[in-house]
mmCIF file of C-alpha atoms in Angstrom:
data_model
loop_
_atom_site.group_PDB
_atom_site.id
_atom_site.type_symbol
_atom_site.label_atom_id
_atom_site.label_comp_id
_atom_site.label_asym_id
_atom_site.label_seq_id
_atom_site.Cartn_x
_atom_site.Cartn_y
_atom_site.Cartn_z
ATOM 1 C CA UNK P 1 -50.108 -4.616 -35.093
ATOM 2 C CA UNK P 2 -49.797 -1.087 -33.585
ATOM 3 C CA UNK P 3 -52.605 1.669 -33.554
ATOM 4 C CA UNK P 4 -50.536 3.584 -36.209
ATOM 5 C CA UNK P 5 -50.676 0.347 -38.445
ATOM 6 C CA UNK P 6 -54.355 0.013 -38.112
ATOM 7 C CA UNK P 7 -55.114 3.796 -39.163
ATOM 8 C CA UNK P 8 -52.539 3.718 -42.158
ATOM 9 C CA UNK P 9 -54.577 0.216 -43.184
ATOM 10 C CA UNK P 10 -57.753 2.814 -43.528
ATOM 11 C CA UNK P 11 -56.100 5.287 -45.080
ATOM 12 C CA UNK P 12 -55.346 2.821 -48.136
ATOM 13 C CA UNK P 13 -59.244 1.730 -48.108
ATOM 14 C CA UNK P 14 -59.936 5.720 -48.284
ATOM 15 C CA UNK P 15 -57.381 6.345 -50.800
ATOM 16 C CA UNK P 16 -58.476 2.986 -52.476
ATOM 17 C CA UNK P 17 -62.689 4.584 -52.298
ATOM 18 C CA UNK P 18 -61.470 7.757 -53.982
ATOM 19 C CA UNK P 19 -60.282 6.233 -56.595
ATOM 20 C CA UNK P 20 -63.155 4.042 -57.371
ATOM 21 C CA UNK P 21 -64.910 7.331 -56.947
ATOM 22 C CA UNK P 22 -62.685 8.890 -59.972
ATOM 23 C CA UNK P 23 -63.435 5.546 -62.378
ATOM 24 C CA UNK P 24 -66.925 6.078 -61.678
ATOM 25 C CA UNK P 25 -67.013 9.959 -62.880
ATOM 26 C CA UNK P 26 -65.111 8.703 -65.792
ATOM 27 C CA UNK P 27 -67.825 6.118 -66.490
ATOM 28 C CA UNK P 28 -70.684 8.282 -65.817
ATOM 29 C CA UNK P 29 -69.436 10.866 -68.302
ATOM 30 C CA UNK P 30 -68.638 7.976 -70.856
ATOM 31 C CA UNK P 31 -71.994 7.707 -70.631
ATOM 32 C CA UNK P 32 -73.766 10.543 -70.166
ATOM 33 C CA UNK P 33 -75.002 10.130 -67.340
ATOM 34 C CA UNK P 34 -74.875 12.260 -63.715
ATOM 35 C CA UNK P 35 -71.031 11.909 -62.339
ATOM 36 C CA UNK P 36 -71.922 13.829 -58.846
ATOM 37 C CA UNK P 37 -72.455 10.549 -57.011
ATOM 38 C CA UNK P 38 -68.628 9.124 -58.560
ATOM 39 C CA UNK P 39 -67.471 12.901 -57.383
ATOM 40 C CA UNK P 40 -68.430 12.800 -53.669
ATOM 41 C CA UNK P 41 -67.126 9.476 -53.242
ATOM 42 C CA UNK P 42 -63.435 10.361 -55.027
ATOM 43 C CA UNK P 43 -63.205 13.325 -53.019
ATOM 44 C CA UNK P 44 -64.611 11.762 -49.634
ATOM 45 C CA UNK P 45 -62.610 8.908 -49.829
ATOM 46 C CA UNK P 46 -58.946 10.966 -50.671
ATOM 47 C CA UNK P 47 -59.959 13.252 -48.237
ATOM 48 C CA UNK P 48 -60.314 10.347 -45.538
ATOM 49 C CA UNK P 49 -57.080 8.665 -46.656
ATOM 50 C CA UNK P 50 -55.016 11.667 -46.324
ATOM 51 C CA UNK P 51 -56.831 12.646 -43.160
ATOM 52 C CA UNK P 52 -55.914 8.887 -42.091
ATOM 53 C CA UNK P 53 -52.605 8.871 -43.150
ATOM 54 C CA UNK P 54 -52.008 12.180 -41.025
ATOM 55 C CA UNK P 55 -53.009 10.708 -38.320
ATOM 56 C CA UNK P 56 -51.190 7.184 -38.281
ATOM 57 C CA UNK P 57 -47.871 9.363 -38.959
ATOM 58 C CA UNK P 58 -48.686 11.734 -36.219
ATOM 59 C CA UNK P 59 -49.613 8.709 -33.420
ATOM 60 C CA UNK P 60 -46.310 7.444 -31.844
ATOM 61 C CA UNK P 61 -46.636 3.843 -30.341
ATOM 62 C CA UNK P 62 -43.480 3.373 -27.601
ATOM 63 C CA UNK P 63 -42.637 0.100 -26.229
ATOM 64 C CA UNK P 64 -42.548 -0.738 -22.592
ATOM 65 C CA UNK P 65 -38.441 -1.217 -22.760
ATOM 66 C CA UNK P 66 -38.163 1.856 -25.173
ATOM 67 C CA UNK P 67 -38.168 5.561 -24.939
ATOM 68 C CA UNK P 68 -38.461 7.951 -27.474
ATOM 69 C CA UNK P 69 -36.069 10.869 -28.098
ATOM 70 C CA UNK P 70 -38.191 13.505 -30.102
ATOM 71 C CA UNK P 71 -36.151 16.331 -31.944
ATOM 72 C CA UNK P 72 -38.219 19.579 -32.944
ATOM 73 C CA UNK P 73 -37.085 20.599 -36.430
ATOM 74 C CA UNK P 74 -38.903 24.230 -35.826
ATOM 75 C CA UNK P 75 -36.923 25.338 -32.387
ATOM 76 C CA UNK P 76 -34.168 23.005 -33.235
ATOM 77 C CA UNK P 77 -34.167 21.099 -29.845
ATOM 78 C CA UNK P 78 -34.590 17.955 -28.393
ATOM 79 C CA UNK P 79 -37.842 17.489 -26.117
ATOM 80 C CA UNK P 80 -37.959 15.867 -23.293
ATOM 81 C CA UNK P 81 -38.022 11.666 -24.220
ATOM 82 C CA UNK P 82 -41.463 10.076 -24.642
ATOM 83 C CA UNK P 83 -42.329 7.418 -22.211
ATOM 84 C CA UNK P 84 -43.787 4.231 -22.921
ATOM 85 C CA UNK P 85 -47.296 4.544 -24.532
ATOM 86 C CA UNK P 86 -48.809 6.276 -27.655
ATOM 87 C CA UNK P 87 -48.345 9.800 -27.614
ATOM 88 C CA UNK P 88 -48.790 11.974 -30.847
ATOM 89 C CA UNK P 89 -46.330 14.162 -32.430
ATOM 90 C CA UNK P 90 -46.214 16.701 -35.434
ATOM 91 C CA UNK P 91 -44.672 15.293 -38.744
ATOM 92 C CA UNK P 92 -42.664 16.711 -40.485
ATOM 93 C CA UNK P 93 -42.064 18.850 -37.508
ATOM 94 C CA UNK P 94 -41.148 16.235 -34.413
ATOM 95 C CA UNK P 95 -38.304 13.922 -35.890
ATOM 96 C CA UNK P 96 -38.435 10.589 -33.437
ATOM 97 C CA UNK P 97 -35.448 8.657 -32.978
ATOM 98 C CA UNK P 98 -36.373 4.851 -30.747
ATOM 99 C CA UNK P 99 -33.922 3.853 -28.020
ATOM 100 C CA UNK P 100 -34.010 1.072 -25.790
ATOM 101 C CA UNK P 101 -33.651 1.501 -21.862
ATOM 102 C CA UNK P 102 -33.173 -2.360 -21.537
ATOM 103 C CA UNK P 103 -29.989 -3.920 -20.525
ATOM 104 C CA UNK P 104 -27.653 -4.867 -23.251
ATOM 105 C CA UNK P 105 -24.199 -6.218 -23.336
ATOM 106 C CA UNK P 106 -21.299 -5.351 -25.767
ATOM 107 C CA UNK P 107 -18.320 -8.339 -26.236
ATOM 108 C CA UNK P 108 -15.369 -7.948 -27.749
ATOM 109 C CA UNK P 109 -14.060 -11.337 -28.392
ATOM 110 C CA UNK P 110 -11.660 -13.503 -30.401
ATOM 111 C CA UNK P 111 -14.352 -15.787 -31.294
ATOM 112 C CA UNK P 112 -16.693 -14.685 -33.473
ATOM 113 C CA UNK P 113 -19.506 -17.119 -31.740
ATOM 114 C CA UNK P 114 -19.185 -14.880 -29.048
ATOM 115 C CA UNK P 115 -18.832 -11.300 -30.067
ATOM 116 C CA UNK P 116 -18.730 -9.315 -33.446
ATOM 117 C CA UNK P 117 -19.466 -12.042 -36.328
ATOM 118 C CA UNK P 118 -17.511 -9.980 -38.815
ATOM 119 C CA UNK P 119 -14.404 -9.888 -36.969
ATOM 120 C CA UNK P 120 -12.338 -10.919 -34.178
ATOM 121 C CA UNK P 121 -12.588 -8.455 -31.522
ATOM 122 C CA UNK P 122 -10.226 -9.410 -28.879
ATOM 123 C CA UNK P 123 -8.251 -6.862 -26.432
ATOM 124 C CA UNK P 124 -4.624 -6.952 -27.140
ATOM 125 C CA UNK P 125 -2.842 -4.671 -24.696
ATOM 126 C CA UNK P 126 1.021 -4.982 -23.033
ATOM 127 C CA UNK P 127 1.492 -5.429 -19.361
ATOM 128 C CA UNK P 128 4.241 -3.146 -17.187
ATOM 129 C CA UNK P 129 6.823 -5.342 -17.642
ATOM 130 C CA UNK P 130 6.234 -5.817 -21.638
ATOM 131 C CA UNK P 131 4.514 -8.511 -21.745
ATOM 132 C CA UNK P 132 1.503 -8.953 -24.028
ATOM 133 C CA UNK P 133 -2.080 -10.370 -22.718
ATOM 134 C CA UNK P 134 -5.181 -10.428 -24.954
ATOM 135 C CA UNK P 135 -8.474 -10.485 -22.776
ATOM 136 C CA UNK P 136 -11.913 -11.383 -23.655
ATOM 137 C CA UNK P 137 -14.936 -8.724 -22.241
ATOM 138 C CA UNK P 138 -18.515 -8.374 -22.017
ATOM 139 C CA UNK P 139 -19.883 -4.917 -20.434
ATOM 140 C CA UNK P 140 -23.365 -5.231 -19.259
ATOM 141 C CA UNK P 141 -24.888 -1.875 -19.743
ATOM 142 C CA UNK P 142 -28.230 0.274 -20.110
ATOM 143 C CA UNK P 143 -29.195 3.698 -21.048
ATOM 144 C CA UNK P 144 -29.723 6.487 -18.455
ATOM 145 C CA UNK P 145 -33.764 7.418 -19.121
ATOM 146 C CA UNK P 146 -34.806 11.421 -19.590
ATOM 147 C CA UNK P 147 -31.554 13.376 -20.610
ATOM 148 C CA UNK P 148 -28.500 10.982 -21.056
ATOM 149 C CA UNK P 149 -30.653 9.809 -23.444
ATOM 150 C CA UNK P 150 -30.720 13.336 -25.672
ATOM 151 C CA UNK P 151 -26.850 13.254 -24.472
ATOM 152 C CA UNK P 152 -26.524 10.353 -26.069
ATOM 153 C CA UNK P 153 -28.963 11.100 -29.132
ATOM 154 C CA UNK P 154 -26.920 14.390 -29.328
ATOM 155 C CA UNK P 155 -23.493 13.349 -28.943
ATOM 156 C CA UNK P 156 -23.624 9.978 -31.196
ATOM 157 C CA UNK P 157 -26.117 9.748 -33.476
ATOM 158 C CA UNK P 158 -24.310 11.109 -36.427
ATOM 159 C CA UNK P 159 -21.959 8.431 -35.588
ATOM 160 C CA UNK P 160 -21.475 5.393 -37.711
ATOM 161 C CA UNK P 161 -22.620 2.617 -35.500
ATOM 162 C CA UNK P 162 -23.830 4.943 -32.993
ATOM 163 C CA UNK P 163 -23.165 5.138 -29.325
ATOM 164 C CA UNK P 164 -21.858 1.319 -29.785
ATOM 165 C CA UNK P 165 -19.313 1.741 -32.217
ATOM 166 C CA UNK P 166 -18.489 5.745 -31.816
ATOM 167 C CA UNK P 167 -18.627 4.765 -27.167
ATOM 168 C CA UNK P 168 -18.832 1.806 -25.866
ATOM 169 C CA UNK P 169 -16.241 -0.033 -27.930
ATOM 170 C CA UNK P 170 -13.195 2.636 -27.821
ATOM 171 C CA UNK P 171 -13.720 3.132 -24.060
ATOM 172 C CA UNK P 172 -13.582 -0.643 -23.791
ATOM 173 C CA UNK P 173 -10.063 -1.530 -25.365
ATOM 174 C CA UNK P 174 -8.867 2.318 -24.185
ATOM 175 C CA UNK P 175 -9.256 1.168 -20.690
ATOM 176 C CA UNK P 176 -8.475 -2.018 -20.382
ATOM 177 C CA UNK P 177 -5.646 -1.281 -22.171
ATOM 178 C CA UNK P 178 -4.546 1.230 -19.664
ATOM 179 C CA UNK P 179 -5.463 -1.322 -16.804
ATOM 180 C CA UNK P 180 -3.085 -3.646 -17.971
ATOM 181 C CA UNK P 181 -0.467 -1.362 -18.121
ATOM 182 C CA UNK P 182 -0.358 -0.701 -14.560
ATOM 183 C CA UNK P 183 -0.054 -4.631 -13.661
ATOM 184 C CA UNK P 184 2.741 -7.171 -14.223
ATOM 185 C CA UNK P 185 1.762 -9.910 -16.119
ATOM 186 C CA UNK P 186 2.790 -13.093 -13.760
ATOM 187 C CA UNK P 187 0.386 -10.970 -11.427
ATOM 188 C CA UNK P 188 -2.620 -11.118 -13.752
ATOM 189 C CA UNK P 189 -1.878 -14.957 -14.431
ATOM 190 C CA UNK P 190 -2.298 -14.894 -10.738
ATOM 191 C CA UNK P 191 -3.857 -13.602 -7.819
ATOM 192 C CA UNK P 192 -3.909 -9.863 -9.310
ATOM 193 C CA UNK P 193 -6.559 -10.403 -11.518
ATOM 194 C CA UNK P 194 -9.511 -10.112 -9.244
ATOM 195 C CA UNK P 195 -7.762 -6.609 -8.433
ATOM 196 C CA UNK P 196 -7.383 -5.965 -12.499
ATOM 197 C CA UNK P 197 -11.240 -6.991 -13.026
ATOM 198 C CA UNK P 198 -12.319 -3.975 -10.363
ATOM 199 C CA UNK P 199 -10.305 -1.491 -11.904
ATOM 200 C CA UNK P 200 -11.414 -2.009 -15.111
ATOM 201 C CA UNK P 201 -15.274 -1.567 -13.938
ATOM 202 C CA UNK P 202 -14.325 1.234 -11.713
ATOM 203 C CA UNK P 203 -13.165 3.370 -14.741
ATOM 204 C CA UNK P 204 -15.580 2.228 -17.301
ATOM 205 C CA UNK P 205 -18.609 2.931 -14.542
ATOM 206 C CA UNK P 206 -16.531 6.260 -14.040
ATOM 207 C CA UNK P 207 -16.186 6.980 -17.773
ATOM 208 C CA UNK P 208 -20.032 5.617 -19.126
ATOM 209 C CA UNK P 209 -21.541 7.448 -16.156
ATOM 210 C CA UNK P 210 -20.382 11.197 -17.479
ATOM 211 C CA UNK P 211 -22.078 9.702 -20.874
ATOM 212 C CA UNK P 212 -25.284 8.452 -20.189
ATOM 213 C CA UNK P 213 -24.770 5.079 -19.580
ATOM 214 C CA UNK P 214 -25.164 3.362 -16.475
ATOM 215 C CA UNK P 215 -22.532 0.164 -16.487
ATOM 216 C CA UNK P 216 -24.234 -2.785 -14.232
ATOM 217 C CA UNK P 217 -21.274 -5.369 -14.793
ATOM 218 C CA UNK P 218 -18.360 -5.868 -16.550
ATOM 219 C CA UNK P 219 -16.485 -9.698 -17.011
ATOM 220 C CA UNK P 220 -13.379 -10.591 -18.200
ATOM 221 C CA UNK P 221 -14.176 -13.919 -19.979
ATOM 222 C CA UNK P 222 -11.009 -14.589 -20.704
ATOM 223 C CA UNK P 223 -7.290 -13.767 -20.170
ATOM 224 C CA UNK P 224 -4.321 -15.862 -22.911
ATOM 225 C CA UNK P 225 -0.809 -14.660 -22.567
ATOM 226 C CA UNK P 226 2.143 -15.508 -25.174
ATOM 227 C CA UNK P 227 3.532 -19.519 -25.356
ATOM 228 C CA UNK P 228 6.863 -18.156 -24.191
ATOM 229 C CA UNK P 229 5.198 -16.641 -21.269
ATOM 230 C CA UNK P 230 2.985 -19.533 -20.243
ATOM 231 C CA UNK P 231 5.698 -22.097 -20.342
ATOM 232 C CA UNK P 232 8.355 -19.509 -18.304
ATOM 233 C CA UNK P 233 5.164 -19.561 -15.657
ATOM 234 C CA UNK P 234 5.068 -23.081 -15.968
ATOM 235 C CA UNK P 235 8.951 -23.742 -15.392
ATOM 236 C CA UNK P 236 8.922 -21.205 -12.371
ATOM 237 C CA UNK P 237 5.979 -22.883 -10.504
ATOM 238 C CA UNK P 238 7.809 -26.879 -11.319
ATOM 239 C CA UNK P 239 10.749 -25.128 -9.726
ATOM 240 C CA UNK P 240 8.852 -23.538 -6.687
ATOM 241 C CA UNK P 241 7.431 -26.849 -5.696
ATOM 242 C CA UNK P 242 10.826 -28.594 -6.402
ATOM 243 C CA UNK P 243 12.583 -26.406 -3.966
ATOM 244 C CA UNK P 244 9.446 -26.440 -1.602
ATOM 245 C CA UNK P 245 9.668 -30.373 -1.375
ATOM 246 C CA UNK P 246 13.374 -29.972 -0.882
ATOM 247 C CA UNK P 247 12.586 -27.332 1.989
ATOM 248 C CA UNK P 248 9.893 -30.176 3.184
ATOM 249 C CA UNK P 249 12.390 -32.824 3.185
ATOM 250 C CA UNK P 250 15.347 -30.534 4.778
ATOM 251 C CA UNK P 251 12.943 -29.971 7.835
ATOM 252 C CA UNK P 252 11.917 -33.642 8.380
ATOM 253 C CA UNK P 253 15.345 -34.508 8.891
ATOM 254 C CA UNK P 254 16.412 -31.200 10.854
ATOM 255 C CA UNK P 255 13.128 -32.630 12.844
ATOM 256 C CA UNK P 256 14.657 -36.047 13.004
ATOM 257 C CA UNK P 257 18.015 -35.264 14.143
ATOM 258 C CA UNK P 258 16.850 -32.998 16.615
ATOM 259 C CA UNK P 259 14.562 -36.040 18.007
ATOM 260 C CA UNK P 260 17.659 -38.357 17.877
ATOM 261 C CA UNK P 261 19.909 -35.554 19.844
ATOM 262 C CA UNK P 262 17.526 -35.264 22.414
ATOM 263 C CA UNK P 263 17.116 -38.672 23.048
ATOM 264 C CA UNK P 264 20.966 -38.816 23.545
ATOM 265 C CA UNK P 265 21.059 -36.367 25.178
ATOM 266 C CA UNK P 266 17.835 -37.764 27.685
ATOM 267 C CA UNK P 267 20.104 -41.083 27.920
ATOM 268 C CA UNK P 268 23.265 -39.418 28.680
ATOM 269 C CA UNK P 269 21.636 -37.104 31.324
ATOM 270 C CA UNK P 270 20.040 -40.945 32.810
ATOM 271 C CA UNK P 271 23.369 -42.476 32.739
ATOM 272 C CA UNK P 272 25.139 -39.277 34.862
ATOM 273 C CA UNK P 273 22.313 -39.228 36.851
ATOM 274 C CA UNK P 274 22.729 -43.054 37.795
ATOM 275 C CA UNK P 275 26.319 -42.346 38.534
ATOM 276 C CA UNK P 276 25.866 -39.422 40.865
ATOM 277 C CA UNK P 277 23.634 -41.832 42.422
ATOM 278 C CA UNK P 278 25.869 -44.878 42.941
ATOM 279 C CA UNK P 279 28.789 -42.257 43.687
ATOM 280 C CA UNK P 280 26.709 -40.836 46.350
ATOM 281 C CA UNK P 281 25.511 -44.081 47.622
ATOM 282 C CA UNK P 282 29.213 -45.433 47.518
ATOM 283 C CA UNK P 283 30.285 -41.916 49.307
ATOM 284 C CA UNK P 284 27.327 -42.645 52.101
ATOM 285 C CA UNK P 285 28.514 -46.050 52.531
ATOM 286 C CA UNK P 286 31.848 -45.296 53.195
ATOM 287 C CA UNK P 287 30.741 -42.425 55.846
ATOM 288 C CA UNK P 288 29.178 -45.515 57.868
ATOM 289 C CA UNK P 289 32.222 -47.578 57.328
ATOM 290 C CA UNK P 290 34.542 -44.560 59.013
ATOM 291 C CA UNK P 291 31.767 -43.899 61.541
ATOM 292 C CA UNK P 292 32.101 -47.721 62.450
ATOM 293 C CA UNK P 293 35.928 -47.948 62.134
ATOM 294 C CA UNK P 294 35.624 -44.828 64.074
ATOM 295 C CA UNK P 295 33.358 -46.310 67.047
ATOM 296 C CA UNK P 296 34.978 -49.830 66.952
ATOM 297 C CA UNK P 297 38.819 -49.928 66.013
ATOM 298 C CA UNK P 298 38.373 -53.660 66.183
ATOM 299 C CA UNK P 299 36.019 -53.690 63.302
ATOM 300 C CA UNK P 300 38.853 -53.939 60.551
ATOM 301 C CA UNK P 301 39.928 -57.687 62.115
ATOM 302 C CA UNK P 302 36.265 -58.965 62.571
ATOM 303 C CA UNK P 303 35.306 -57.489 59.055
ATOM 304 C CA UNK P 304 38.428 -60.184 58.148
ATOM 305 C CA UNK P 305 38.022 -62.595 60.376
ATOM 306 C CA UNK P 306 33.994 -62.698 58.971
ATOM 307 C CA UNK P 307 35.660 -62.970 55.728
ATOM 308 C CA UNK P 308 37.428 -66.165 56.534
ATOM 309 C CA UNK P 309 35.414 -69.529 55.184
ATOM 310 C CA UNK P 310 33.724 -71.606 57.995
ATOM 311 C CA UNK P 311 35.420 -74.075 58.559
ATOM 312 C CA UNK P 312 39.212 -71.918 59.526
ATOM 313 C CA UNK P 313 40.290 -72.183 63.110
ATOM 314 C CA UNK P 314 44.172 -71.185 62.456
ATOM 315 C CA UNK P 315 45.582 -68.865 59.763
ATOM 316 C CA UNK P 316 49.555 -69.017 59.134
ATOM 317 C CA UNK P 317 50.619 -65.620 58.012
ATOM 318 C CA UNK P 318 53.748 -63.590 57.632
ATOM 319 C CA UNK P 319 55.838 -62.640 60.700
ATOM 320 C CA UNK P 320 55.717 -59.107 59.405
ATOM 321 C CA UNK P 321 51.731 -59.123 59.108
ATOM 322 C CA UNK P 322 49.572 -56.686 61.475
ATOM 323 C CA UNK P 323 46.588 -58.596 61.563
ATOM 324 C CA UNK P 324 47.479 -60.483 64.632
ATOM 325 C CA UNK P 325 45.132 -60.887 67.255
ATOM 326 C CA UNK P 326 43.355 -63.193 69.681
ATOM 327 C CA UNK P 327 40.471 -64.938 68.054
ATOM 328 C CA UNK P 328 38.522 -64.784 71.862
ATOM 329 C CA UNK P 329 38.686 -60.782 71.805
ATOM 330 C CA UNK P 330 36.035 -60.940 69.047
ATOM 331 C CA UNK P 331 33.930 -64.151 69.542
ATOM 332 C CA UNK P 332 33.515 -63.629 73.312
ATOM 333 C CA UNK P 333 32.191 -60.545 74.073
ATOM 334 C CA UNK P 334 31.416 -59.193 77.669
ATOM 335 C CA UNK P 335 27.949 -59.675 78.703
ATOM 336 C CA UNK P 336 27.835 -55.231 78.881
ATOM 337 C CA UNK P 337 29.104 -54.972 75.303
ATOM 338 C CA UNK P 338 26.850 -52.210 73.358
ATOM 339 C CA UNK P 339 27.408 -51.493 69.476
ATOM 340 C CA UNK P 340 27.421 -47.917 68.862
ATOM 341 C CA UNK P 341 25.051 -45.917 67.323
ATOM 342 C CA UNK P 342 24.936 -45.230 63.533
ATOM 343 C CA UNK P 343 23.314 -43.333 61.784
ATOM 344 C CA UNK P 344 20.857 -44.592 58.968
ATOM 345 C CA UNK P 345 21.550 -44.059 55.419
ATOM 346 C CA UNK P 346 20.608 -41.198 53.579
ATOM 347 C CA UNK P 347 20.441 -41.362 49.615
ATOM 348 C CA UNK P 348 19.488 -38.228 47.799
ATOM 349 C CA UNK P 349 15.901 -37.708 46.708
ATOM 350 C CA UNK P 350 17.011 -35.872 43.371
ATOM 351 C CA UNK P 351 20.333 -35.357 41.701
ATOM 352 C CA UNK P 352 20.945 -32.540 39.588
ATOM 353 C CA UNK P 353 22.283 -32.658 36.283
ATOM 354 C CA UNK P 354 23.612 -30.187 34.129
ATOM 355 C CA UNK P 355 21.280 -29.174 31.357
ATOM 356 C CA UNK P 356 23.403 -29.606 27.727
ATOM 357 C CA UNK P 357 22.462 -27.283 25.042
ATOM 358 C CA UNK P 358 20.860 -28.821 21.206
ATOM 359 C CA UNK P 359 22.215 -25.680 19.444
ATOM 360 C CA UNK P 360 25.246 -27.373 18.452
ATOM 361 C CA UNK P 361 23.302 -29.888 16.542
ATOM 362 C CA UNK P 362 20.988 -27.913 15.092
ATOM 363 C CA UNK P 363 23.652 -25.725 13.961
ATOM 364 C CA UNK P 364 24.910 -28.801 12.309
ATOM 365 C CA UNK P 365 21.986 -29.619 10.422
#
């Protein structure tokens, strides 16, 4: 119970003594008797009730979370807004209108658990490339304090539903609508609605702001698109990961033929290598065979003779045959006889071998 209630409460028990007052004067002069006593306490106790009652209508009680917007029927303007508190005002001549500075939040949603009971209150709007989305919203708002709120008192309070119905909820579906227009809708279903989301309170901040309303979040609850659309997404993204597992599975082989040509390719280069080797150990050999053949002509007979099994004292061969000779010259050798000098071996440390190029291959893949 506010101050105001209290003094109209004892304005009724002075309006309620005056009239006792006025049944007394009619029973005093029923009866003869004096009626000033009945008169003082009608007139004292009307007097106090409408004294009482002008006072309860002229004290304005203001909640913490409200302000006041007080409208001066003599100059025909709007005062400045009363603060929280009691404050008095003139009536009949200061017309107050209560608005709250709290937050409050407006949704326009298909459900009616959610936003206007009465109706369904989704966004329908059509993307850029025709396409049509229907979004859920809830704008988190408050009133600017001191003049947006005579803007506000000014510009909407004629209006059915006021600043809710005649504001809030055009500018709403006007810009989201307009939002939506600018984006393609497979980019909303996607990553492109966190972009769509910041546009939408960008404007609406922009838009509330020149109208005394200060926006402190806006959500997008929730974003449907047709059947037709949804299962067209749905078909695209089964054949995106189709074609990526195909992509996968191309590579893994590319990968494993690669790994298979290089490992022919690592045995091939070991097998030439081993040849040059043996090729240049078989060339080095037969340098010190010509060095020897070169230092000792005799060598060719002994290297045959040596050949011969133990056990062979006399070989019968052709009568055209070079290879005859005196067994003695090669088993009895002067006491001065010196082999000549030969050289030791010399393999190669490293052989080169000709790099072979995997582009063919991959090429083939």
């Amino acid at each position: 119970m506010d101050v105001s209630s209290v003094f109209q409460i004892l304005a009724l028990g002075g309006f309620l003594a005056g009239f006792a007052g006025v049944a007394l004067v009619v029973a005093a002069a029923s009866q003869n008797r004096p009626v000033r006593g009945g008169v003082v306490l009608a007139v004292a106790g009307i007097l106090a009730g409408i004294v009482l009652l002008i006072v309860s209508q002229g004290l304005l009680v203001v909640g913490p979370t409200e302000r006041a917007v007080v409208f001066n029927t003599v100059t025909g303007n709007l005062e400045t807004p009363r603060q929280s508190g009691i404050s008095i005002v003139i009536p009949g001549v200061q017309v107050v209108t209560i608005y709250p500075v709290s937050r409050q939040s407006y949704t326009m949603s298909g459900s009616i658990q959610e936003g206007d009971p009465t109706r369904s209150d989704a966004i329908t709007a059509r993307s850029v490339d025709g396409q049509q989305v229907t979004i859920d919203m809830t704008v988190i708002f408050r009133l600017q304090d001191g003049e947006g709120l005579n803007q506000i008192h000014r510009d909407w309070s004629n209006e059915p539903g006021g600043y809710l119905e005649g504001l809030i909820r055009p500018t709403i579906r006007s810009i989201v609508r307009d939002v939506v227009a600018g984006f393609e809708a497979e980019s909303i279903y996607g990553i492109g609605r966190e972009q769509m989301d910041a546009e939408i309170e960008a404007r609406l901040t922009e838009v509330f702001a020149d109208n005394g309303i200060v926006v402190t979040d806006s959500l997008v609850n929730d974003v449907s698109f047709s059947d037709e659309f949804i299962n067209a997404i749905e078909a695209k993204q089964v054949e995106e990961q189709q074609l990526q597992r195909a992509r996968t599975e191309a590579e893994r082989r590319r990968a494993e033929a690669v790994g298979l040509a290089d490992a022919e390719i690592e045995r091939a280069r070991g097998e030439a290598q081993a040849i040059l080797i043996r090729a240049a150990a078989d060339a080095e050999a037969l340098r010190l065979v010509s060095q020897q053949i070169a230092a000792n002509p005799n060598l060719i007979q002994y290297t045959y003779i040596n050949e011969l099994a133990d056990n062979v004292n006399l070989a019968l061969v052709p009568s055209n045959t070079p290879f005859l000779f005196n067994f003695d010259d090669f088993t009895e050798l002067s006491d001065d006889f010196v082999p000549p000098e030969v050289d030791q071996p010399q393999l190669p440390d490293e052989v080169e071998v000709p790099e072979v190029s995997t582009e063919s291959s991959e090429a083939g893949d």
